[in-house]
């Protein structure tokens, strides 16, 4: 069977299931979530948290520290969601790390950076809250046992100053694993994995959230087009939440139906950086009880991903903290740079898509030399070579030949870049690291390290509207829905059209803590 036939069949199946899913959602909306009169509660808790990523664990910990009995439901077989596989970077303006290394920064600069990346449609009060509480979020992560590299904060794309702390293992697991252990030791805290929330339980008048229906011993099936619609596994349970429910279920970048409905340019089989369970089901249930949606159709693409590995992989670490900072990215058709490698994510992804829509298989190439990488990245360099996502070449001619890049044009591009780097001046793309960091030039002696680039769906910008106290706002009343709170990627508005790299960890921890404090 040809690839084209397979693609057509998948498209037909997706379309049919999309209609089925829409019909199911409409039917459920008319039937409404069950009320307390229609169910019998199996167990009772003070607080129920949906999800075990940064925001869910932070919310659970804070609620438990206040003496509440907390149940945490995680639909996958392990804790962490996307948080456990992210790059471990946390942007913190005015941190002690910045002060230690003499870095000038401010909350105003941070907010300006976020607004620029977000095309000005961010809800500013949310950014102001992050600025106010980001150091609290950092202290909480440290209290739980997270360990960050004791080096100068990293400079990530779109930021006007180095403000990102990176975990010692360069992964979100460096925060999630100690947080999960911390939460499990707290009195009254219980984590259930393979436990999927199905719906909310409402008060008799339908205005307040009193609990959830769920399935335990549920098994996510990644082979289904829509696990949320098709999967019926598990045993039904009903849980009461006396104080409320905190939704921390994450984004929907792996939801083949919902992401395509929001952005038809995303193919049904397009790889994403997310874990398999990043679907829209829990968020849609909140919409059905009246939660206000914000920015749902803004889906961020990660410009540092590669077609040569599945999912998140190691390419984002090697590009964001190496090749993009001091190296360059070129259009393989002409050997020329085509973007500011340190711009915000949307700007870079859009630039890459200009090439890929003209020539779908002509993936841009980012490259540099060993001095391109910081010392903390060296172990990842070897890993990238071993996995095949990064290739090593002795000469620029060899690199050009491998990717079919015009060699003379490539050498001219590198020559100009090096001249700008040595002069410490702003280049034609206004790359800040050349001007402000006096970026290390590319060593013409080699060897050269290269990664092919392909944007992948990474962060879904939209979700539920919450206020600065993490209360979910009703679209019907423009007031908080009693008993419903949310934090993290399931919410919308904070980041506008596109999120700055490494701000998600800060956002999730900040509003997770606030949800646990408010409930």
Short mmCIF file of C-alpha atoms in Angstrom, two decimals:
data_model
loop_
_atom_site.label_atom_id
_atom_site.label_comp_id
_atom_site.label_asym_id
_atom_site.label_seq_id
_atom_site.Cartn_x
_atom_site.Cartn_y
_atom_site.Cartn_z
CA UNK A 1 0.00 0.00 0.00
CA UNK A 2 1.41 3.39 -0.97
CA UNK A 3 2.17 6.17 1.51
CA UNK A 4 -0.35 8.35 -0.35
CA UNK A 5 -3.10 5.73 0.05
CA UNK A 6 -2.28 5.35 3.74
CA UNK A 7 -2.44 9.11 4.20
CA UNK A 8 -5.82 9.33 2.46
CA UNK A 9 -7.20 6.52 4.61
CA UNK A 10 -5.92 8.13 7.79
CA UNK A 11 -7.45 11.44 6.74
CA UNK A 12 -10.82 9.80 6.07
CA UNK A 13 -10.70 7.98 9.40
CA UNK A 14 -9.74 11.17 11.21
CA UNK A 15 -12.49 13.13 9.50
CA UNK A 16 -15.11 10.53 10.35
CA UNK A 17 -13.98 10.31 13.94
CA UNK A 18 -13.87 14.10 14.14
CA UNK A 19 -17.56 14.21 13.25
CA UNK A 20 -18.23 11.43 15.76
CA UNK A 21 -16.28 13.31 18.42
CA UNK A 22 -18.13 16.54 17.69
CA UNK A 23 -21.47 14.73 17.90
CA UNK A 24 -20.42 13.07 21.15
CA UNK A 25 -19.36 16.41 22.62
CA UNK A 26 -22.66 17.99 21.61
CA UNK A 27 -24.59 15.09 23.12
CA UNK A 28 -22.63 15.33 26.34
CA UNK A 29 -23.13 19.08 26.47
CA UNK A 30 -26.90 18.65 26.16
CA UNK A 31 -26.90 15.87 28.77
CA UNK A 32 -24.64 18.01 30.98
CA UNK A 33 -22.28 16.80 33.66
CA UNK A 34 -23.90 14.62 36.36
CA UNK A 35 -25.18 16.32 39.49
CA UNK A 36 -24.78 15.21 43.10
CA UNK A 37 -28.31 13.77 42.98
CA UNK A 38 -27.38 11.45 40.10
CA UNK A 39 -24.27 9.83 41.60
CA UNK A 40 -23.10 8.04 44.70
CA UNK A 41 -19.68 9.14 45.93
CA UNK A 42 -17.23 6.27 46.48
CA UNK A 43 -14.64 8.36 48.34
CA UNK A 44 -14.37 11.88 49.75
CA UNK A 45 -11.38 14.24 49.77
CA UNK A 46 -10.87 17.91 50.47
CA UNK A 47 -9.08 18.56 47.18
CA UNK A 48 -8.85 16.61 43.93
CA UNK A 49 -6.05 17.43 41.49
CA UNK A 50 -6.13 16.27 37.86
CA UNK A 51 -2.60 15.78 36.51
CA UNK A 52 0.89 15.26 37.94
CA UNK A 53 3.01 17.76 36.02
CA UNK A 54 4.62 20.86 37.50
CA UNK A 55 1.32 22.60 38.23
CA UNK A 56 -0.52 19.54 39.54
CA UNK A 57 2.19 18.48 41.98
CA UNK A 58 2.74 22.06 43.16
CA UNK A 59 -0.99 22.51 43.78
CA UNK A 60 -1.26 19.19 45.60
CA UNK A 61 1.76 19.94 47.79
CA UNK A 62 0.52 23.36 48.80
CA UNK A 63 -3.00 22.08 49.55
CA UNK A 64 -1.60 19.19 51.61
CA UNK A 65 0.68 21.54 53.54
CA UNK A 66 -2.46 23.42 54.54
CA UNK A 67 -3.78 20.23 56.11
CA UNK A 68 -6.12 19.15 53.33
CA UNK A 69 -6.70 15.55 52.29
CA UNK A 70 -5.67 15.43 48.62
CA UNK A 71 -6.31 12.94 45.79
CA UNK A 72 -4.24 13.30 42.62
CA UNK A 73 -5.48 11.54 39.48
CA UNK A 74 -2.99 10.79 36.68
CA UNK A 75 -4.32 9.06 33.57
CA UNK A 76 -0.94 7.77 32.37
CA UNK A 77 1.10 4.97 33.90
CA UNK A 78 3.74 7.35 35.28
CA UNK A 79 3.71 10.78 36.86
CA UNK A 80 4.95 13.93 35.14
CA UNK A 81 3.13 14.34 31.83
CA UNK A 82 5.06 16.68 29.54
CA UNK A 83 6.86 18.17 32.53
CA UNK A 84 9.03 15.12 33.07
CA UNK A 85 10.39 15.20 29.50
CA UNK A 86 10.94 18.92 29.01
CA UNK A 87 14.37 20.54 28.94
CA UNK A 88 14.51 21.47 32.63
CA UNK A 89 14.82 25.22 32.05
CA UNK A 90 13.09 27.71 34.37
CA UNK A 91 13.12 31.43 33.59
CA UNK A 92 13.28 33.51 36.78
CA UNK A 93 13.70 37.30 36.54
CA UNK A 94 15.68 38.90 39.38
CA UNK A 95 16.90 35.57 40.72
CA UNK A 96 19.80 35.13 43.14
CA UNK A 97 21.61 33.35 40.28
CA UNK A 98 21.44 36.53 38.18
CA UNK A 99 22.66 38.67 41.05
CA UNK A 100 25.54 36.27 41.68
CA UNK A 101 26.74 36.68 38.08
CA UNK A 102 26.07 40.41 37.82
CA UNK A 103 23.20 40.12 35.34
CA UNK A 104 20.86 43.11 35.19
CA UNK A 105 17.22 42.21 34.71
CA UNK A 106 13.77 43.35 35.78
CA UNK A 107 10.19 42.22 35.87
CA UNK A 108 9.36 44.93 33.34
CA UNK A 109 11.90 43.50 30.87
CA UNK A 110 10.52 40.00 31.39
CA UNK A 111 6.95 41.14 30.72
CA UNK A 112 8.06 43.11 27.64
CA UNK A 113 9.79 40.00 26.27
CA UNK A 114 6.67 37.89 26.83
CA UNK A 115 4.44 40.50 25.18
CA UNK A 116 6.72 40.71 22.16
CA UNK A 117 6.70 36.94 21.68
CA UNK A 118 2.96 36.78 22.41
CA UNK A 119 2.13 39.44 19.80
CA UNK A 120 0.69 41.64 22.53
CA UNK A 121 -2.40 39.53 23.21
CA UNK A 122 -1.14 38.20 26.55
CA UNK A 123 -3.25 38.82 29.64
CA UNK A 124 -0.77 41.09 31.40
CA UNK A 125 -2.09 40.52 34.92
CA UNK A 126 -1.02 36.88 34.60
CA UNK A 127 2.52 37.87 33.65
CA UNK A 128 2.64 40.33 36.54
CA UNK A 129 1.67 37.51 38.88
CA UNK A 130 4.45 35.30 37.51
CA UNK A 131 6.98 38.09 38.09
CA UNK A 132 5.72 38.59 41.63
CA UNK A 133 5.79 34.89 42.54
CA UNK A 134 8.52 33.37 40.33
CA UNK A 135 11.15 33.37 43.05
CA UNK A 136 8.64 31.73 45.41
CA UNK A 137 8.15 29.04 42.76
CA UNK A 138 11.91 28.56 42.50
CA UNK A 139 12.27 28.28 46.28
CA UNK A 140 9.49 25.70 46.32
CA UNK A 141 11.26 23.60 43.66
CA UNK A 142 14.48 23.78 45.68
CA UNK A 143 12.63 22.84 48.87
CA UNK A 144 11.30 19.74 47.13
CA UNK A 145 14.85 18.73 46.20
CA UNK A 146 15.31 20.05 42.65
CA UNK A 147 18.93 20.81 41.79
CA UNK A 148 19.95 23.43 39.22
CA UNK A 149 23.33 23.89 37.56
CA UNK A 150 25.45 26.32 39.55
CA UNK A 151 26.49 28.28 36.47
CA UNK A 152 25.57 31.57 34.86
CA UNK A 153 21.88 31.56 33.84
CA UNK A 154 21.32 30.50 30.24
CA UNK A 155 20.19 32.89 27.52
CA UNK A 156 17.24 31.46 25.59
CA UNK A 157 15.63 32.75 22.42
CA UNK A 158 13.38 35.79 22.78
CA UNK A 159 14.70 36.77 26.21
CA UNK A 160 16.49 40.11 26.56
CA UNK A 161 18.75 38.80 29.34
CA UNK A 162 20.14 35.47 30.57
CA UNK A 163 17.56 34.42 33.17
CA UNK A 164 17.05 30.67 32.76
CA UNK A 165 18.17 28.15 35.36
CA UNK A 166 18.62 24.60 34.07
CA UNK A 167 18.38 21.44 36.15
CA UNK A 168 21.54 19.42 36.68
CA UNK A 169 20.22 16.57 34.53
CA UNK A 170 18.93 19.02 31.88
CA UNK A 171 15.43 17.58 32.10
CA UNK A 172 12.14 18.40 33.76
CA UNK A 173 12.54 15.10 35.58
CA UNK A 174 15.07 16.93 37.74
CA UNK A 175 12.12 18.83 39.21
CA UNK A 176 9.29 16.31 38.83
CA UNK A 177 10.96 13.33 40.50
CA UNK A 178 11.87 15.13 43.75
CA UNK A 179 8.49 16.91 43.72
CA UNK A 180 6.61 13.62 43.37
CA UNK A 181 8.64 12.11 46.22
CA UNK A 182 7.96 15.21 48.32
CA UNK A 183 4.21 15.02 47.65
CA UNK A 184 3.98 11.30 48.38
CA UNK A 185 5.50 11.86 51.84
CA UNK A 186 2.98 14.54 52.79
CA UNK A 187 0.22 13.35 55.15
CA UNK A 188 -3.12 12.98 53.40
CA UNK A 189 -1.73 12.97 49.84
CA UNK A 190 -2.58 10.10 47.50
CA UNK A 191 -1.49 9.71 43.85
CA UNK A 192 -3.38 7.32 41.57
CA UNK A 193 -1.85 6.54 38.17
CA UNK A 194 -3.88 5.04 35.30
CA UNK A 195 -6.81 7.01 36.71
CA UNK A 196 -8.64 9.08 34.11
CA UNK A 197 -11.06 11.85 34.97
CA UNK A 198 -14.23 11.47 32.89
CA UNK A 199 -16.42 14.36 34.01
CA UNK A 200 -17.20 16.83 36.75
CA UNK A 201 -19.91 16.26 39.34
CA UNK A 202 -21.99 19.40 39.73
CA UNK A 203 -24.27 20.79 42.42
CA UNK A 204 -28.00 20.26 41.98
CA UNK A 205 -28.39 23.67 40.36
CA UNK A 206 -25.43 23.05 38.03
CA UNK A 207 -23.42 26.04 39.20
CA UNK A 208 -20.69 24.51 41.41
CA UNK A 209 -18.14 21.72 41.02
CA UNK A 210 -18.43 19.13 43.80
CA UNK A 211 -16.21 16.34 42.50
CA UNK A 212 -15.37 14.14 39.51
CA UNK A 213 -16.25 10.86 37.89
CA UNK A 214 -13.23 8.81 36.89
CA UNK A 215 -11.96 5.41 35.82
CA UNK A 216 -9.21 3.55 37.67
CA UNK A 217 -7.11 0.81 36.03
CA UNK A 218 -7.54 2.77 32.81
CA UNK A 219 -4.95 2.20 30.09
CA UNK A 220 -4.20 4.89 27.56
CA UNK A 221 -4.08 3.55 23.99
CA UNK A 222 -1.85 5.60 21.70
CA UNK A 223 -2.96 3.56 18.68
CA UNK A 224 -6.45 5.08 18.79
CA UNK A 225 -7.11 8.19 16.72
CA UNK A 226 -8.81 9.67 19.80
CA UNK A 227 -8.28 7.95 23.12
CA UNK A 228 -10.68 10.42 24.76
CA UNK A 229 -13.52 9.35 22.44
CA UNK A 230 -12.80 5.67 21.87
CA UNK A 231 -11.15 4.26 25.00
CA UNK A 232 -13.61 2.70 27.47
CA UNK A 233 -11.12 0.84 29.68
CA UNK A 234 -11.14 0.95 33.49
CA UNK A 235 -13.55 0.77 36.41
CA UNK A 236 -15.84 3.69 37.21
CA UNK A 237 -15.42 5.68 40.42
CA UNK A 238 -16.96 8.88 41.79
CA UNK A 239 -14.91 11.16 44.06
CA UNK A 240 -16.17 14.09 46.12
CA UNK A 241 -14.01 17.20 46.57
CA UNK A 242 -15.19 19.24 49.56
CA UNK A 243 -13.00 22.25 48.77
CA UNK A 244 -12.75 21.90 45.02
CA UNK A 245 -11.08 20.41 41.95
CA UNK A 246 -7.80 21.71 40.49
CA UNK A 247 -7.45 20.98 36.78
CA UNK A 248 -3.79 20.60 35.80
CA UNK A 249 -4.22 18.25 32.87
CA UNK A 250 -1.85 19.96 30.43
CA UNK A 251 -2.15 20.82 26.75
CA UNK A 252 -3.43 18.99 23.68
CA UNK A 253 -0.53 18.94 21.20
CA UNK A 254 -0.95 15.17 20.71
CA UNK A 255 -4.72 15.33 20.21
CA UNK A 256 -5.01 14.50 16.51
CA UNK A 257 -8.60 15.69 16.21
CA UNK A 258 -8.63 18.79 18.38
CA UNK A 259 -5.30 20.26 17.28
CA UNK A 260 -6.23 19.86 13.60
CA UNK A 261 -9.58 21.53 14.19
CA UNK A 262 -7.74 24.53 15.66
CA UNK A 263 -4.93 24.60 13.07
CA UNK A 264 -5.69 22.65 9.84
CA UNK A 265 -2.04 22.99 8.78
CA UNK A 266 -1.05 20.35 11.34
CA UNK A 267 -1.15 16.94 9.65
CA UNK A 268 -2.84 14.10 11.52
CA UNK A 269 0.41 12.13 11.56
CA UNK A 270 2.72 15.06 12.42
CA UNK A 271 5.11 14.31 15.23
CA UNK A 272 5.05 16.55 18.31
CA UNK A 273 7.35 17.07 21.27
CA UNK A 274 4.68 16.00 23.77
CA UNK A 275 4.00 12.75 25.56
CA UNK A 276 1.29 10.54 24.05
CA UNK A 277 -1.35 11.50 26.61
CA UNK A 278 -1.39 15.24 25.84
CA UNK A 279 -5.04 15.39 24.72
CA UNK A 280 -7.94 17.82 25.12
CA UNK A 281 -10.44 15.63 27.00
CA UNK A 282 -10.31 17.20 30.47
CA UNK A 283 -10.23 20.73 29.07
CA UNK A 284 -13.30 20.03 26.93
CA UNK A 285 -15.18 18.82 30.01
CA UNK A 286 -14.47 22.17 31.64
CA UNK A 287 -15.79 23.99 28.58
CA UNK A 288 -18.96 21.91 28.77
CA UNK A 289 -19.71 23.19 32.28
CA UNK A 290 -19.22 26.78 31.17
CA UNK A 291 -15.49 27.55 31.50
CA UNK A 292 -14.40 30.47 29.33
CA UNK A 293 -12.02 29.53 26.47
CA UNK A 294 -9.04 31.76 25.64
CA UNK A 295 -6.62 31.64 22.66
CA UNK A 296 -7.48 28.02 21.80
CA UNK A 297 -6.29 28.15 18.18
CA UNK A 298 -2.77 29.37 18.96
CA UNK A 299 -0.51 26.30 18.85
CA UNK A 300 3.20 26.87 19.28
CA UNK A 301 5.71 24.99 17.14
CA UNK A 302 9.16 24.23 18.53
CA UNK A 303 11.72 25.57 15.99
CA UNK A 304 14.59 23.65 17.56
CA UNK A 305 13.18 20.16 16.93
CA UNK A 306 14.49 17.72 14.33
CA UNK A 307 12.94 15.31 11.82
CA UNK A 308 15.66 12.80 12.72
CA UNK A 309 14.22 11.82 16.12
CA UNK A 310 10.79 11.22 17.58
CA UNK A 311 9.22 13.52 20.13
CA UNK A 312 11.23 16.00 22.17
CA UNK A 313 14.55 14.14 22.01
CA UNK A 314 17.95 15.80 22.49
CA UNK A 315 17.93 18.24 19.56
CA UNK A 316 16.20 21.00 21.60
CA UNK A 317 19.00 20.93 24.19
CA UNK A 318 21.77 20.98 21.60
CA UNK A 319 20.21 23.78 19.58
CA UNK A 320 18.77 26.04 22.29
CA UNK A 321 21.88 25.96 24.47
CA UNK A 322 24.49 25.55 21.76
CA UNK A 323 23.98 25.75 18.03
CA UNK A 324 21.40 28.54 18.14
CA UNK A 325 23.28 30.64 20.69
CA UNK A 326 26.70 30.70 19.04
CA UNK A 327 26.23 28.75 15.80
CA UNK A 328 23.98 29.42 12.82
CA UNK A 329 21.10 27.92 10.82
CA UNK A 330 21.14 27.94 7.02
CA UNK A 331 18.81 27.28 4.11
CA UNK A 332 20.34 24.22 2.45
CA UNK A 333 19.28 25.47 -0.98
CA UNK A 334 21.57 28.50 -0.92
CA UNK A 335 23.85 28.18 2.11
CA UNK A 336 22.60 31.42 3.64
CA UNK A 337 21.24 32.28 7.07
CA UNK A 338 17.52 33.00 7.05
CA UNK A 339 16.65 33.94 10.64
CA UNK A 340 17.82 35.23 13.99
CA UNK A 341 18.61 31.95 15.71
CA UNK A 342 17.86 33.59 19.08
CA UNK A 343 14.47 35.11 18.20
CA UNK A 344 11.29 33.95 19.89
CA UNK A 345 9.89 30.55 18.95
CA UNK A 346 7.14 31.73 16.62
CA UNK A 347 9.49 33.97 14.63
CA UNK A 348 11.93 31.10 14.11
CA UNK A 349 9.31 28.45 13.36
CA UNK A 350 7.64 30.75 10.83
CA UNK A 351 11.00 31.32 9.12
CA UNK A 352 11.63 27.58 8.91
CA UNK A 353 8.14 26.98 7.52
CA UNK A 354 8.77 29.49 4.71
CA UNK A 355 11.45 27.09 3.49
CA UNK A 356 9.58 23.86 4.20
CA UNK A 357 6.39 24.96 2.47
CA UNK A 358 8.37 25.81 -0.65
CA UNK A 359 10.49 22.65 -0.44
CA UNK A 360 8.98 20.15 2.08
CA UNK A 361 12.05 17.92 2.42
CA UNK A 362 14.74 20.61 2.36
CA UNK A 363 15.15 20.79 6.13
CA UNK A 364 17.24 23.76 7.30
CA UNK A 365 20.50 22.86 9.03
CA UNK A 366 21.90 24.36 12.23
CA UNK A 367 25.60 23.87 12.91
CA UNK A 368 28.61 25.04 14.87
CA UNK A 369 31.86 23.78 16.36
CA UNK A 370 32.74 22.35 19.77
CA UNK A 371 33.27 25.80 21.27
CA UNK A 372 29.63 26.50 20.34
CA UNK A 373 28.47 24.35 23.25
CA UNK A 374 28.72 25.26 26.90
CA UNK A 375 30.59 22.88 29.18
CA UNK A 376 27.35 21.61 30.70
CA UNK A 377 26.17 20.52 27.21
CA UNK A 378 29.20 18.34 26.39
CA UNK A 379 27.60 15.05 27.56
CA UNK A 380 24.60 15.76 25.31
CA UNK A 381 26.87 16.26 22.29
CA UNK A 382 27.99 12.64 22.37
CA UNK A 383 24.42 11.51 22.97
CA UNK A 384 23.25 13.45 19.92
CA UNK A 385 25.88 11.80 17.75
CA UNK A 386 25.07 8.33 19.09
CA UNK A 387 21.35 8.70 18.39
CA UNK A 388 22.04 10.05 14.91
CA UNK A 389 20.16 13.32 15.36
CA UNK A 390 23.46 15.22 15.21
CA UNK A 391 26.24 14.56 12.70
CA UNK A 392 29.92 15.38 12.94
CA UNK A 393 32.04 16.55 9.97
CA UNK A 394 35.77 17.24 9.74
CA UNK A 395 35.37 20.06 7.22
CA UNK A 396 32.78 22.53 5.98
CA UNK A 397 33.10 20.93 2.55
CA UNK A 398 32.07 17.57 4.01
CA UNK A 399 29.12 19.16 5.81
CA UNK A 400 28.05 20.95 2.62
CA UNK A 401 28.33 17.77 0.56
CA UNK A 402 26.25 15.74 3.03
CA UNK A 403 23.34 18.22 3.02
CA UNK A 404 23.82 19.28 -0.63
CA UNK A 405 24.55 22.89 0.36
CA UNK A 406 26.51 25.14 -2.07
CA UNK A 407 29.94 25.00 -0.42
CA UNK A 408 31.26 28.42 -1.48
CA UNK A 409 28.10 30.18 -0.34
CA UNK A 410 28.22 28.34 2.99
CA UNK A 411 31.83 29.37 3.59
CA UNK A 412 30.97 32.99 2.81
CA UNK A 413 28.10 32.85 5.31
CA UNK A 414 30.36 31.50 8.05
CA UNK A 415 33.05 34.09 7.26
CA UNK A 416 30.61 36.98 7.66
CA UNK A 417 29.13 35.51 10.83
CA UNK A 418 32.58 35.14 12.38
CA UNK A 419 33.51 38.70 11.48
CA UNK A 420 30.37 39.99 13.19
CA UNK A 421 30.98 37.77 16.22
CA UNK A 422 34.58 38.91 16.66
CA UNK A 423 33.50 42.54 16.31
CA UNK A 424 30.76 42.00 18.88
CA UNK A 425 28.27 43.85 16.72
CA UNK A 426 24.65 43.32 15.85
CA UNK A 427 24.27 41.41 12.59
CA UNK A 428 21.68 41.66 9.80
CA UNK A 429 19.20 39.53 11.78
CA UNK A 430 19.76 41.51 15.00
CA UNK A 431 21.00 38.47 16.90
CA UNK A 432 21.48 39.73 20.44
CA UNK A 433 24.09 37.20 21.45
CA UNK A 434 26.52 38.59 18.89
CA UNK A 435 26.22 42.11 20.28
CA UNK A 436 25.73 41.45 23.98
CA UNK A 437 27.55 38.18 24.62
CA UNK A 438 30.26 38.54 21.97
CA UNK A 439 29.44 35.08 20.70
CA UNK A 440 32.25 32.65 20.09
CA UNK A 441 33.04 32.46 16.38
CA UNK A 442 32.69 29.20 14.51
CA UNK A 443 36.11 27.49 14.50
CA UNK A 444 37.04 27.09 10.83
CA UNK A 445 39.38 24.21 11.70
CA UNK A 446 36.39 22.10 12.67
CA UNK A 447 35.12 19.56 13.37
CA UNK A 448 31.57 20.75 12.73
CA UNK A 449 28.38 19.53 14.41
CA UNK A 450 25.06 19.76 12.58
CA UNK A 451 21.35 19.09 13.18
CA UNK A 452 18.50 19.23 10.68
CA UNK A 453 15.56 21.37 11.81
CA UNK A 454 11.80 20.80 11.62
CA UNK A 455 9.23 22.60 13.77
CA UNK A 456 6.97 20.35 15.84
CA UNK A 457 3.78 21.17 17.78
CA UNK A 458 5.05 21.89 21.27
CA UNK A 459 2.80 24.06 23.47
CA UNK A 460 -0.89 24.79 23.10
CA UNK A 461 -1.26 28.41 24.09
CA UNK A 462 -4.98 28.42 24.76
CA UNK A 463 -7.19 26.89 27.40
CA UNK A 464 -9.37 27.88 30.33
CA UNK A 465 -9.51 31.47 31.48
CA UNK A 466 -8.37 31.79 35.09
CA UNK A 467 -7.89 34.83 37.30
CA UNK A 468 -4.75 35.60 39.28
CA UNK A 469 -6.04 33.36 42.08
CA UNK A 470 -6.21 30.37 39.67
CA UNK A 471 -10.02 30.33 39.76
CA UNK A 472 -11.64 29.21 36.49
CA UNK A 473 -13.86 31.92 35.01
CA UNK A 474 -17.32 31.12 33.67
CA UNK A 475 -18.22 32.21 30.14
CA UNK A 476 -21.81 32.53 31.30
CA UNK A 477 -21.29 34.84 34.28
CA UNK A 478 -17.72 36.17 33.88
CA UNK A 479 -17.25 35.13 37.50
CA UNK A 480 -15.33 32.20 39.04
CA UNK A 481 -16.99 28.79 38.82
CA UNK A 482 -17.31 27.71 42.47
CA UNK A 483 -15.13 24.70 43.22
CA UNK A 484 -13.04 24.79 40.01
CA UNK A 485 -9.42 25.91 39.79
CA UNK A 486 -6.78 25.39 37.10
CA UNK A 487 -3.08 25.90 36.42
CA UNK A 488 -0.52 25.19 33.74
CA UNK A 489 -0.94 24.46 30.04
CA UNK A 490 -4.66 23.69 30.37
CA UNK A 491 -5.14 27.44 30.93
CA UNK A 492 -4.89 30.22 28.35
CA UNK A 493 -4.12 33.92 28.08
CA UNK A 494 -0.81 34.13 29.90
CA UNK A 495 1.49 33.64 26.92
CA UNK A 496 -0.58 35.17 24.14
CA UNK A 497 0.19 33.92 20.64
CA UNK A 498 3.49 32.27 21.53
CA UNK A 499 5.27 31.41 24.77
CA UNK A 500 8.87 32.30 25.50
CA UNK A 501 11.07 29.28 26.09
CA UNK A 502 11.52 28.15 29.72
CA UNK A 503 8.65 30.31 31.01
CA UNK A 504 6.28 27.32 31.14
CA UNK A 505 7.98 25.80 34.19
CA UNK A 506 7.72 29.13 36.00
CA UNK A 507 4.09 29.58 34.96
CA UNK A 508 3.08 26.05 35.99
CA UNK A 509 4.79 26.13 39.38
CA UNK A 510 3.56 29.65 40.14
CA UNK A 511 -0.10 29.05 39.40
CA UNK A 512 0.01 25.53 40.80
CA UNK A 513 1.11 26.98 44.13
CA UNK A 514 -1.52 29.71 43.90
CA UNK A 515 -4.26 27.15 43.21
CA UNK A 516 -3.17 25.16 46.26
CA UNK A 517 -3.14 28.33 48.36
CA UNK A 518 -6.51 29.60 47.15
CA UNK A 519 -8.66 26.49 47.20
#
